[in-house]
Amino acid sequence: MAEVEDGDLSSRPVLPATITVKNLSVRIKPPANAFHALHRLAGQKQTPEEPRTILNNINLEMPCGSLTAIMGASGSGKTSLLNSLSNTLRNRQLTTSGEILYNGNPDPLTVPSAYVMQDDVLLPDLTVAETLQYAARLRLPPSSDPLGQAAVVDKVIWELGLKDCMSTRIGNNARKACSGGEKRRTSLGVRLLCNPSVLFLDEVTTGLDALSAFQLVRTLKDLAAKGRTIIVTIHQPRSEIWYLFDRLVLLSEGNLIYSGLASESILHFHRLGYTLPEYMNPAEFLIDLTTLDTQRPDRGSSSPIHAESLSSAWHAAVQSEKKAGMQQADLSLANLQPPEHPQIFKPGFWRSVTVQTSRTTKVTLRDPLGLTASLLEAILLGIIAGWIFLNLDKTLSGIRSREGALYCAAVLQGYLVLLQETYRLSSDVKIFDSERMEGVVGVWSFLISRRLSKLLLEDLIVPLIFSVIFYFVAGFELLAAQFFCFFAVVFLCHIVSLNFAAVCVAAFRDFARASLIANLSFTMQSICSGLFIQSDRLPVYVKWIKYIAYVWYANGALVYNEFLAHTSDTLGQLYDCPEPGGFANPACKPFTGVYIVESLGFPFRSLWTPIVALVAFAAVFIMLSAVLFRFHVPDWSSARVHEVELDSLVDEHRDSPRSSTGRRAPERLRDGLGSTYQMEGDLLLAGAIASPSVIRSVFSYVQQDDENLIPTLTVRETLQYAASLRLPSWMSSHQKTQAAESILLKLGLRDCANTLVGGMTKSGISKGEKRRVTIGVQLLTEPHVLILDEPTSGLDTFTATSIINILRSLTMEGKTIILTIHQPRADHIRDDDQILLLARAGYPVYGGSAQAMLPHFSHLGYDCLRTMSPTDFALDLVTVDLQSAARESETSEKVQSLAVAWKAQEMPEGNFSDDDRTRHIQTPAELRSYERTPASLRTALPILLKRSCVSFRRTPGVLDARIFQVIGFAVIMTLFWAPLKSDYEDVQSRVGYVQQQMGLYFVGMLQNVAIYPTERNLFYSEHSDRAYSVESFLLQYTLLELPFEVVSSLIFAVLATMAVGLPRTPTMLFLEAYNCFCLLSCGESLGVIFNTFFDHSGFAVSATSVILSLALMMAGVLSTDLPAFLQAFNHLSPAKWSLGNLAVYTLRGQSFTCTPAQQLAGGACPIATGEQVLRLYNLDVRPELYVMALGICCVAYRAVAYLLLKAKTASFTRKSFTGKMFRK
């Protein structure tokens, strides 16, 4: 890639923008929840919790052409202020007062702006270069040609030092690729491309090395010099970065204690009696000055007073210099003239559609498992479903099977598409929300481009593959017109299901609630399809629903296409009547197409009627989703909760000696996107190779991403539950609580102790506070070897120093601390510390004591200036400057020479004293005592249950899904079937009711998908720490689901027997509850099995859905004549055993009447008894055996899930220490 000339990026004209803040205050109210409402209903008085002040009376100005730094300790309100300025602070619990003006206008849309958030919202399957290229096509003016766009992208890559990773995929938590710093710079590059007048950046240098951070801020300085207003929050800026800032905003506990020129801030505090010491970074001095020491209880009460006094002093200074400040602001604005024709560029509709279509196509092709899942679903469902209905004959039984086959084509295929798209879109919508907030994409362009990108890859090919396989294997008529009509209906049903999934996700962004709406809506539609209840037999109060049920039109179109179309006979298609006289015999009436269609209740007189209706549904759903996406903006939930007391978490146990907790060290490399890691060499502990279990006990690892914190727990709860699970069992619950409180105080987390951790969909503590919580979880167990990946990233200098001091205190206790670090302060490193300095590609440049590092480099001709921090000097020395080709070549040669020089000087092995050798001989025998045993089932189970219950209660979407999936399903079935009758038409309704009840199998799977993947990932992490066993995790999961399944099953049974009209006997009530519970449990177990076997949750959902669909087809009603192999395979399905016993108990002994028009020639009804129905569907079986087999399936499925999870965790442990291939 050729170097780009300077000026391409920053010389584009912008609209100058000055931001003025007047009396801004932000407060958050405590969230109300159902438990508070119950207290009020019970008459219990509760003292209302006072709102918490986040920002207090902020007044400041940020003129155009300035680079402003917002600084302060973690939790001081920096991000909240930035969100307020960028108009992205959305929370129903927040109350905001004051005003923010943009060039004197309160509307933030009058000036173009961009926001680089803490969390990087990027597509993981695109490379860095591709991400920037697509961003450029969406953000650059249409006047720029492809070469000009490429030049700007190249300039961004050079400026941000992304050349080395430009061909690396972004990756995510499951598939590592780019580092956190590279993602950070990529996010910044995306925003720079839109040429904003105002650029907001939240902790933009977090995760970057010292030189990269300096180069990045220098780029921002250049952008500001061209008229842009740049506003950043920043932690730990080195002195060179500090002098780049034009203005400074300093916050403490939400109070403004300085706002003005950065160069005058030191003078202001000098006047207040706070003098900058010699040889100290001004930024570190200011942050130390304003940081509240929450690590000492005696300092807590005076800290707010200190912050308020500094704030009062600043307000007094502002009043005395108000006039001068106004004049200075006017001058800054006058110096910069707006461009002649300032415009806020937004891409045109078709350009946006084209770019998004291209991007989504590429992402789809790079997700082979997701694409394979869609294609395999169509192939497998077509083959097996076609096999189930193989070579349909023209007997009465064959006609029933034809009806079932058409239902499967219209309903089950569409349902699978609905579930899969709901799951995928609930993940992909995060990118859309982010880009729509920036104004670069619109709702319609997003929806249309999504369908265009998948049209050839999935939307057309999937229904075509299914139609070709299923149609011809099942044995439908070999007529071209009939087949293409069949395919057209399946294709339209596919499109309608996709658009309906968009409606569900637009209403609720999380999968749990979106799938709840999708499942219940589709249940109603499938009931109206005409197979299980004749549409003209629906109760009057729900009969109208069929007209708004697209499945009814889809099934009606297929039925009309099969039985009435493509024939000139007025009776429709004629099938094989065994009675003499042919169709002149009234007994042959059930074998005519007209009779079949009328018996199903379809009033269509033309095939075009339902097809046009399906097209209309597709249009209505996409318009409805567009409206919901347009006006329904995701809301952030409040994170502050009431004080939670955690006592008696565990019982005391005296049978286990205290042992230190460790974490795996050499098992953190995981195969990534296109990368396979292999380990070479040995890891020696005290001169010996220890067993994997010992290594996992001795080592403890703090990873860079704080992804294993539970968002719905408070900081205090997180540490207390971790202490209860990880600390030895001989400690009492009080001692464990005290240990957690001690860590809370040490890490300065007291002020946010009762705040939720938060995550992508729930606001909570800051990124720096999350970092400290993650470290605190590991410090609880006092590990022998603690490895930390960038523990100070995202922390202010005071907190970073505090953590370094805590880690250093552990070394005094004989612990070994190993950490990677970016931008360390000079006082973080001591002479006796050991340093490993790595250059690009992992080449060592120095390894040894800190004291010997400077002499080593001095010997090579590189001397450190006395005015420069040794750590900054070392990092600058080994960093390759990627911002110009010449500098890259020069610095690369320098780093390579340093690596060669160090390799020649590496210390020889065996340089130990006699005492060391003696200790090395003795230590391996002692390592066994360090091995940590996971918490016993008796200890871990109650803790895990309580933790899950607390988290569960605070997750409304999951709670709603657990409560209302089954109850909603039961209510819908009651509305459509109550009351059951005993006439001839009711035969179909009774059989349909039993078949529809098998849908509970799907409900169990959906409940699992909404919860299990997240809990599985947390378990993998905690199990690798030897916190608790597989048995504890799975038993906790099972016990938590049981109450919901039992209660919902009882409600379902009561409605089935009392309202629907099944036999009102205790036996029937028990059987309904029993069958409901077993189907739900088996669905949950199947979800556990597939989500354990496949880490790709989308693939797992697709695979599970196919299995469940096949199970429902083979249950016994939709197909009455299965091939022998499928009959044998069907014995593994709980749906077979459930339908079999329910059919017998609900139909045996039942009598049916008929009208004279329905009677046969001899006056008898076609079907007079329930026994005849059972024989017609081959369901005349011994129900007791089926009940027992269903129970066996329920237990066996959960046992298989346990064995698979056990094998998976054992495989992780084994692979992690063989040095071969690791899990993705």
mmCIF file with all atom_site columns, C-alpha atoms in Angstrom, residues 289-420:
data_model
loop_
_atom_site.group_PDB
_atom_site.id
_atom_site.type_symbol
_atom_site.label_atom_id
_atom_site.label_alt_id
_atom_site.label_comp_id
_atom_site.label_asym_id
_atom_site.label_entity_id
_atom_site.label_seq_id
_atom_site.pdbx_PDB_ins_code
_atom_site.Cartn_x
_atom_site.Cartn_y
_atom_site.Cartn_z
_atom_site.occupancy
_atom_site.B_iso_or_equiv
_atom_site.pdbx_formal_charge
_atom_site.auth_seq_id
_atom_site.auth_comp_id
_atom_site.auth_asym_id
_atom_site.auth_atom_id
_atom_site.pdbx_PDB_model_num
ATOM 1   C CA . LEU A 1 289 ? -5.763  15.619  43.071 1.00 0.00 ? 289 LEU A CA 1
ATOM 2   C CA . THR A 1 290 ? -9.377  14.946  42.162 1.00 0.00 ? 290 THR A CA 1
ATOM 3   C CA . THR A 1 291 ? -9.528  11.231  42.875 1.00 0.00 ? 291 THR A CA 1
ATOM 4   C CA . LEU A 1 292 ? -11.489 10.166  45.924 1.00 0.00 ? 292 LEU A CA 1
ATOM 5   C CA . ASP A 1 293 ? -9.608  7.646   48.005 1.00 0.00 ? 293 ASP A CA 1
ATOM 6   C CA . THR A 1 294 ? -12.244 4.973   48.512 1.00 0.00 ? 294 THR A CA 1
ATOM 7   C CA . GLN A 1 295 ? -9.726  2.406   49.685 1.00 0.00 ? 295 GLN A CA 1
ATOM 8   C CA . ARG A 1 296 ? -9.645  3.807   53.190 1.00 0.00 ? 296 ARG A CA 1
ATOM 9   C CA . PRO A 1 297 ? -12.839 3.987   55.258 1.00 0.00 ? 297 PRO A CA 1
ATOM 10  C CA . ASP A 1 298 ? -11.611 7.052   57.144 1.00 0.00 ? 298 ASP A CA 1
ATOM 11  C CA . ARG A 1 299 ? -11.317 9.035   53.902 1.00 0.00 ? 299 ARG A CA 1
ATOM 12  C CA . GLY A 1 300 ? -14.780 8.325   52.596 1.00 0.00 ? 300 GLY A CA 1
ATOM 13  C CA . SER A 1 301 ? -16.758 10.958  54.492 1.00 0.00 ? 301 SER A CA 1
ATOM 14  C CA . SER A 1 302 ? -14.377 13.811  53.726 1.00 0.00 ? 302 SER A CA 1
ATOM 15  C CA . SER A 1 303 ? -13.993 13.078  50.027 1.00 0.00 ? 303 SER A CA 1
ATOM 16  C CA . PRO A 1 304 ? -17.298 14.642  48.873 1.00 0.00 ? 304 PRO A CA 1
ATOM 17  C CA . ILE A 1 305 ? -16.470 17.745  50.915 1.00 0.00 ? 305 ILE A CA 1
ATOM 18  C CA . HIS A 1 306 ? -13.118 17.948  49.146 1.00 0.00 ? 306 HIS A CA 1
ATOM 19  C CA . ALA A 1 307 ? -14.787 17.663  45.719 1.00 0.00 ? 307 ALA A CA 1
ATOM 20  C CA . GLU A 1 308 ? -17.386 20.289  46.600 1.00 0.00 ? 308 GLU A CA 1
ATOM 21  C CA . SER A 1 309 ? -14.718 22.719  47.828 1.00 0.00 ? 309 SER A CA 1
ATOM 22  C CA . LEU A 1 310 ? -12.782 22.402  44.560 1.00 0.00 ? 310 LEU A CA 1
ATOM 23  C CA . SER A 1 311 ? -16.010 22.877  42.617 1.00 0.00 ? 311 SER A CA 1
ATOM 24  C CA . SER A 1 312 ? -16.929 25.976  44.630 1.00 0.00 ? 312 SER A CA 1
ATOM 25  C CA . ALA A 1 313 ? -13.468 27.403  44.072 1.00 0.00 ? 313 ALA A CA 1
ATOM 26  C CA . TRP A 1 314 ? -13.826 26.933  40.341 1.00 0.00 ? 314 TRP A CA 1
ATOM 27  C CA . HIS A 1 315 ? -17.256 28.547  40.207 1.00 0.00 ? 315 HIS A CA 1
ATOM 28  C CA . ALA A 1 316 ? -15.872 31.536  42.125 1.00 0.00 ? 316 ALA A CA 1
ATOM 29  C CA . ALA A 1 317 ? -12.979 31.820  39.649 1.00 0.00 ? 317 ALA A CA 1
ATOM 30  C CA . VAL A 1 318 ? -15.409 31.678  36.735 1.00 0.00 ? 318 VAL A CA 1
ATOM 31  C CA . GLN A 1 319 ? -17.475 34.535  38.098 1.00 0.00 ? 319 GLN A CA 1
ATOM 32  C CA . SER A 1 320 ? -14.420 36.743  38.487 1.00 0.00 ? 320 SER A CA 1
ATOM 33  C CA . GLU A 1 321 ? -13.123 36.010  34.980 1.00 0.00 ? 321 GLU A CA 1
ATOM 34  C CA . LYS A 1 322 ? -16.418 35.632  33.168 1.00 0.00 ? 322 LYS A CA 1
ATOM 35  C CA . LYS A 1 323 ? -15.933 38.620  30.907 1.00 0.00 ? 323 LYS A CA 1
ATOM 36  C CA . ALA A 1 324 ? -12.445 37.599  29.802 1.00 0.00 ? 324 ALA A CA 1
ATOM 37  C CA . GLY A 1 325 ? -13.607 34.096  29.133 1.00 0.00 ? 325 GLY A CA 1
ATOM 38  C CA . MET A 1 326 ? -16.423 35.303  26.894 1.00 0.00 ? 326 MET A CA 1
ATOM 39  C CA . GLN A 1 327 ? -14.069 37.493  24.898 1.00 0.00 ? 327 GLN A CA 1
ATOM 40  C CA . GLN A 1 328 ? -11.669 34.578  24.437 1.00 0.00 ? 328 GLN A CA 1
ATOM 41  C CA . ALA A 1 329 ? -14.448 32.320  23.201 1.00 0.00 ? 329 ALA A CA 1
ATOM 42  C CA . ASP A 1 330 ? -15.577 34.958  20.730 1.00 0.00 ? 330 ASP A CA 1
ATOM 43  C CA . LEU A 1 331 ? -12.039 35.246  19.367 1.00 0.00 ? 331 LEU A CA 1
ATOM 44  C CA . SER A 1 332 ? -11.743 31.487  18.839 1.00 0.00 ? 332 SER A CA 1
ATOM 45  C CA . LEU A 1 333 ? -14.960 31.426  16.898 1.00 0.00 ? 333 LEU A CA 1
ATOM 46  C CA . ALA A 1 334 ? -14.025 34.444  14.810 1.00 0.00 ? 334 ALA A CA 1
ATOM 47  C CA . ASN A 1 335 ? -10.717 32.951  13.713 1.00 0.00 ? 335 ASN A CA 1
ATOM 48  C CA . LEU A 1 336 ? -12.425 30.123  11.845 1.00 0.00 ? 336 LEU A CA 1
ATOM 49  C CA . GLN A 1 337 ? -14.725 30.865  8.945  1.00 0.00 ? 337 GLN A CA 1
ATOM 50  C CA . PRO A 1 338 ? -17.331 28.298  7.880  1.00 0.00 ? 338 PRO A CA 1
ATOM 51  C CA . PRO A 1 339 ? -17.031 26.758  4.426  1.00 0.00 ? 339 PRO A CA 1
ATOM 52  C CA . GLU A 1 340 ? -18.830 28.471  1.620  1.00 0.00 ? 340 GLU A CA 1
ATOM 53  C CA . HIS A 1 341 ? -21.491 25.775  1.347  1.00 0.00 ? 341 HIS A CA 1
ATOM 54  C CA . PRO A 1 342 ? -21.467 23.761  4.580  1.00 0.00 ? 342 PRO A CA 1
ATOM 55  C CA . GLN A 1 343 ? -23.520 20.600  4.281  1.00 0.00 ? 343 GLN A CA 1
ATOM 56  C CA . ILE A 1 344 ? -24.197 17.583  6.423  1.00 0.00 ? 344 ILE A CA 1
ATOM 57  C CA . PHE A 1 345 ? -23.629 14.666  4.071  1.00 0.00 ? 345 PHE A CA 1
ATOM 58  C CA . LYS A 1 346 ? -25.845 11.624  4.257  1.00 0.00 ? 346 LYS A CA 1
ATOM 59  C CA . PRO A 1 347 ? -25.610 8.858   1.671  1.00 0.00 ? 347 PRO A CA 1
ATOM 60  C CA . GLY A 1 348 ? -28.399 8.599   -0.849 1.00 0.00 ? 348 GLY A CA 1
ATOM 61  C CA . PHE A 1 349 ? -30.914 5.785   -0.536 1.00 0.00 ? 349 PHE A CA 1
ATOM 62  C CA . TRP A 1 350 ? -29.644 3.638   -3.393 1.00 0.00 ? 350 TRP A CA 1
ATOM 63  C CA . ARG A 1 351 ? -26.019 4.203   -2.453 1.00 0.00 ? 351 ARG A CA 1
ATOM 64  C CA . SER A 1 352 ? -26.795 3.105   1.086  1.00 0.00 ? 352 SER A CA 1
ATOM 65  C CA . VAL A 1 353 ? -28.653 0.045   -0.211 1.00 0.00 ? 353 VAL A CA 1
ATOM 66  C CA . THR A 1 354 ? -25.797 -0.884  -2.551 1.00 0.00 ? 354 THR A CA 1
ATOM 67  C CA . VAL A 1 355 ? -23.091 -0.576  0.093  1.00 0.00 ? 355 VAL A CA 1
ATOM 68  C CA . GLN A 1 356 ? -25.028 -2.440  2.765  1.00 0.00 ? 356 GLN A CA 1
ATOM 69  C CA . THR A 1 357 ? -25.977 -5.175  0.309  1.00 0.00 ? 357 THR A CA 1
ATOM 70  C CA . SER A 1 358 ? -22.355 -5.706  -0.661 1.00 0.00 ? 358 SER A CA 1
ATOM 71  C CA . ARG A 1 359 ? -21.238 -5.675  2.960  1.00 0.00 ? 359 ARG A CA 1
ATOM 72  C CA . THR A 1 360 ? -23.916 -8.073  4.204  1.00 0.00 ? 360 THR A CA 1
ATOM 73  C CA . THR A 1 361 ? -23.210 -10.440 1.298  1.00 0.00 ? 361 THR A CA 1
ATOM 74  C CA . LYS A 1 362 ? -19.546 -10.593 2.248  1.00 0.00 ? 362 LYS A CA 1
ATOM 75  C CA . VAL A 1 363 ? -20.357 -11.131 5.937  1.00 0.00 ? 363 VAL A CA 1
ATOM 76  C CA . THR A 1 364 ? -22.802 -13.909 5.054  1.00 0.00 ? 364 THR A CA 1
ATOM 77  C CA . LEU A 1 365 ? -20.229 -15.696 2.900  1.00 0.00 ? 365 LEU A CA 1
ATOM 78  C CA . ARG A 1 366 ? -17.672 -15.443 5.724  1.00 0.00 ? 366 ARG A CA 1
ATOM 79  C CA . ASP A 1 367 ? -19.977 -17.134 8.185  1.00 0.00 ? 367 ASP A CA 1
ATOM 80  C CA . PRO A 1 368 ? -19.787 -20.664 6.764  1.00 0.00 ? 368 PRO A CA 1
ATOM 81  C CA . LEU A 1 369 ? -21.572 -22.276 9.695  1.00 0.00 ? 369 LEU A CA 1
ATOM 82  C CA . GLY A 1 370 ? -24.486 -19.855 9.479  1.00 0.00 ? 370 GLY A CA 1
ATOM 83  C CA . LEU A 1 371 ? -24.818 -20.288 5.714  1.00 0.00 ? 371 LEU A CA 1
ATOM 84  C CA . THR A 1 372 ? -24.341 -24.039 5.977  1.00 0.00 ? 372 THR A CA 1
ATOM 85  C CA . ALA A 1 373 ? -27.019 -24.209 8.639  1.00 0.00 ? 373 ALA A CA 1
ATOM 86  C CA . SER A 1 374 ? -29.566 -22.605 6.302  1.00 0.00 ? 374 SER A CA 1
ATOM 87  C CA . LEU A 1 375 ? -28.697 -24.874 3.380  1.00 0.00 ? 375 LEU A CA 1
ATOM 88  C CA . LEU A 1 376 ? -28.498 -28.042 5.482  1.00 0.00 ? 376 LEU A CA 1
ATOM 89  C CA . GLU A 1 377 ? -31.817 -27.186 7.063  1.00 0.00 ? 377 GLU A CA 1
ATOM 90  C CA . ALA A 1 378 ? -33.469 -27.121 3.629  1.00 0.00 ? 378 ALA A CA 1
ATOM 91  C CA . ILE A 1 379 ? -31.683 -30.281 2.446  1.00 0.00 ? 379 ILE A CA 1
ATOM 92  C CA . LEU A 1 380 ? -32.244 -32.370 5.559  1.00 0.00 ? 380 LEU A CA 1
ATOM 93  C CA . LEU A 1 381 ? -35.807 -31.225 6.085  1.00 0.00 ? 381 LEU A CA 1
ATOM 94  C CA . GLY A 1 382 ? -36.589 -31.867 2.425  1.00 0.00 ? 382 GLY A CA 1
ATOM 95  C CA . ILE A 1 383 ? -35.023 -35.351 2.417  1.00 0.00 ? 383 ILE A CA 1
ATOM 96  C CA . ILE A 1 384 ? -36.365 -36.605 5.738  1.00 0.00 ? 384 ILE A CA 1
ATOM 97  C CA . ALA A 1 385 ? -39.770 -34.952 5.417  1.00 0.00 ? 385 ALA A CA 1
ATOM 98  C CA . GLY A 1 386 ? -40.038 -36.337 1.910  1.00 0.00 ? 386 GLY A CA 1
ATOM 99  C CA . TRP A 1 387 ? -38.997 -39.748 3.250  1.00 0.00 ? 387 TRP A CA 1
ATOM 100 C CA . ILE A 1 388 ? -41.682 -39.515 5.932  1.00 0.00 ? 388 ILE A CA 1
ATOM 101 C CA . PHE A 1 389 ? -44.317 -38.939 3.244  1.00 0.00 ? 389 PHE A CA 1
ATOM 102 C CA . LEU A 1 390 ? -42.567 -41.154 0.678  1.00 0.00 ? 390 LEU A CA 1
ATOM 103 C CA . ASN A 1 391 ? -44.643 -41.987 -2.438 1.00 0.00 ? 391 ASN A CA 1
ATOM 104 C CA . LEU A 1 392 ? -48.004 -40.744 -1.229 1.00 0.00 ? 392 LEU A CA 1
ATOM 105 C CA . ASP A 1 393 ? -50.790 -42.977 -2.435 1.00 0.00 ? 393 ASP A CA 1
ATOM 106 C CA . LYS A 1 394 ? -54.374 -42.003 -3.255 1.00 0.00 ? 394 LYS A CA 1
ATOM 107 C CA . THR A 1 395 ? -56.169 -43.913 -0.526 1.00 0.00 ? 395 THR A CA 1
ATOM 108 C CA . LEU A 1 396 ? -58.045 -42.197 2.298  1.00 0.00 ? 396 LEU A CA 1
ATOM 109 C CA . SER A 1 397 ? -54.964 -42.626 4.498  1.00 0.00 ? 397 SER A CA 1
ATOM 110 C CA . GLY A 1 398 ? -52.830 -41.186 1.693  1.00 0.00 ? 398 GLY A CA 1
ATOM 111 C CA . ILE A 1 399 ? -55.146 -38.174 1.454  1.00 0.00 ? 399 ILE A CA 1
ATOM 112 C CA . ARG A 1 400 ? -54.653 -37.540 5.188  1.00 0.00 ? 400 ARG A CA 1
ATOM 113 C CA . SER A 1 401 ? -50.898 -37.805 4.657  1.00 0.00 ? 401 SER A CA 1
ATOM 114 C CA . ARG A 1 402 ? -51.103 -35.362 1.732  1.00 0.00 ? 402 ARG A CA 1
ATOM 115 C CA . GLU A 1 403 ? -52.840 -32.863 3.981  1.00 0.00 ? 403 GLU A CA 1
ATOM 116 C CA . GLY A 1 404 ? -50.083 -33.346 6.568  1.00 0.00 ? 404 GLY A CA 1
ATOM 117 C CA . ALA A 1 405 ? -47.348 -32.983 3.946  1.00 0.00 ? 405 ALA A CA 1
ATOM 118 C CA . LEU A 1 406 ? -48.802 -29.727 2.649  1.00 0.00 ? 406 LEU A CA 1
ATOM 119 C CA . TYR A 1 407 ? -49.088 -28.456 6.206  1.00 0.00 ? 407 TYR A CA 1
ATOM 120 C CA . CYS A 1 408 ? -45.404 -29.243 6.794  1.00 0.00 ? 408 CYS A CA 1
ATOM 121 C CA . ALA A 1 409 ? -44.418 -27.376 3.655  1.00 0.00 ? 409 ALA A CA 1
ATOM 122 C CA . ALA A 1 410 ? -46.467 -24.311 4.586  1.00 0.00 ? 410 ALA A CA 1
ATOM 123 C CA . VAL A 1 411 ? -46.010 -24.215 8.351  1.00 0.00 ? 411 VAL A CA 1
ATOM 124 C CA . LEU A 1 412 ? -42.940 -26.011 9.642  1.00 0.00 ? 412 LEU A CA 1
ATOM 125 C CA . GLN A 1 413 ? -40.542 -24.703 6.994  1.00 0.00 ? 413 GLN A CA 1
ATOM 126 C CA . GLY A 1 414 ? -41.785 -21.169 7.595  1.00 0.00 ? 414 GLY A CA 1
ATOM 127 C CA . TYR A 1 415 ? -41.494 -21.604 11.352 1.00 0.00 ? 415 TYR A CA 1
ATOM 128 C CA . LEU A 1 416 ? -37.870 -22.692 11.119 1.00 0.00 ? 416 LEU A CA 1
ATOM 129 C CA . VAL A 1 417 ? -37.065 -19.676 8.962  1.00 0.00 ? 417 VAL A CA 1
ATOM 130 C CA . LEU A 1 418 ? -38.835 -17.418 11.465 1.00 0.00 ? 418 LEU A CA 1
ATOM 131 C CA . LEU A 1 419 ? -36.818 -18.716 14.417 1.00 0.00 ? 419 LEU A CA 1
ATOM 132 C CA . GLN A 1 420 ? -33.495 -18.603 12.605 1.00 0.00 ? 420 GLN A CA 1
#
